[in-house]
Short mmCIF file of C-alpha atoms in Angstrom, two decimals:
data_model
loop_
_atom_site.label_atom_id
_atom_site.label_comp_id
_atom_site.label_asym_id
_atom_site.label_seq_id
_atom_site.Cartn_x
_atom_site.Cartn_y
_atom_site.Cartn_z
CA MET A 3 4.86 -4.48 4.29
CA GLU A 4 5.94 -1.32 6.11
CA ALA A 5 5.81 0.89 3.06
CA TYR A 6 2.15 -0.09 2.39
CA VAL A 7 1.19 0.88 6.05
CA LEU A 8 2.85 4.20 5.77
CA MET A 9 1.10 4.99 2.39
CA VAL A 10 -2.26 4.25 3.97
CA VAL A 11 -1.59 6.21 7.17
CA CYS A 12 -0.44 9.48 4.99
CA LEU A 13 -3.54 8.88 2.77
CA ALA A 14 -5.80 8.56 5.77
CA ALA A 15 -4.39 11.70 7.18
CA TRP A 16 -4.77 13.52 4.06
CA GLY A 17 -8.37 12.34 3.67
CA ALA A 18 -9.30 13.11 7.09
CA THR A 19 -7.95 16.68 6.91
CA VAL A 20 -9.74 17.50 3.47
CA VAL A 21 -13.02 16.10 4.99
CA LEU A 22 -12.55 18.38 7.98
CA PHE A 23 -11.85 21.42 5.80
CA LYS A 24 -14.91 20.65 3.65
CA PHE A 25 -17.11 20.39 6.90
CA LEU A 26 -15.78 23.58 8.48
CA MET A 27 -15.64 25.72 5.43
CA LYS A 28 -18.88 26.95 3.39
CA ASP A 29 -17.29 27.20 -0.09
CA SER A 30 -16.34 23.69 -1.10
CA GLU A 31 -13.95 24.53 -3.93
CA TYR A 32 -11.71 26.45 -1.68
CA ALA A 33 -12.10 23.99 1.01
CA PHE A 34 -10.61 21.26 -1.15
CA VAL A 35 -7.68 23.26 -2.24
CA ILE A 36 -6.90 24.44 1.43
CA GLY A 37 -7.65 21.15 2.95
CA SER A 38 -5.41 19.40 0.23
CA ILE A 39 -2.49 21.65 1.13
CA ALA A 40 -3.06 21.41 4.87
CA GLY A 41 -3.49 17.59 4.49
CA LEU A 42 -0.21 17.30 2.72
CA VAL A 43 1.56 18.93 5.29
CA ILE A 44 -0.05 16.82 8.04
CA ALA A 45 0.48 13.64 5.91
CA ALA A 46 4.17 14.41 5.68
CA ALA A 47 4.35 14.87 9.59
CA VAL A 48 2.50 11.74 10.04
CA GLY A 49 4.62 9.80 7.75
CA GLY A 50 7.72 11.28 9.23
CA ALA A 51 6.54 10.22 12.77
CA TYR A 52 5.47 6.63 11.72
CA TYR A 53 8.95 6.37 9.81
CA GLN A 54 10.65 7.24 13.12
CA HIS A 55 8.56 4.87 15.06
CA LEU A 56 9.64 2.13 12.68
CA ALA A 57 13.49 3.20 12.98
CA ALA A 58 13.19 3.22 16.74
CA PRO A 59 14.92 0.37 18.51
CA SER A 60 12.72 -2.36 20.10
CA LEU A 61 12.85 -2.40 23.86
#
């Protein structure tokens, strides 16, 4: 179950970054490319943070 949540969290982070770059940039083709690259980096960071959260011992 945690793997599906992790996939949704990473996909949401990527999608939000692409939408943000499309909103901020005028040329939509470049916005998608740059937004996708930035989104992959942010999604990897969010996924790593979520994985660390799952691996942390419960208090």
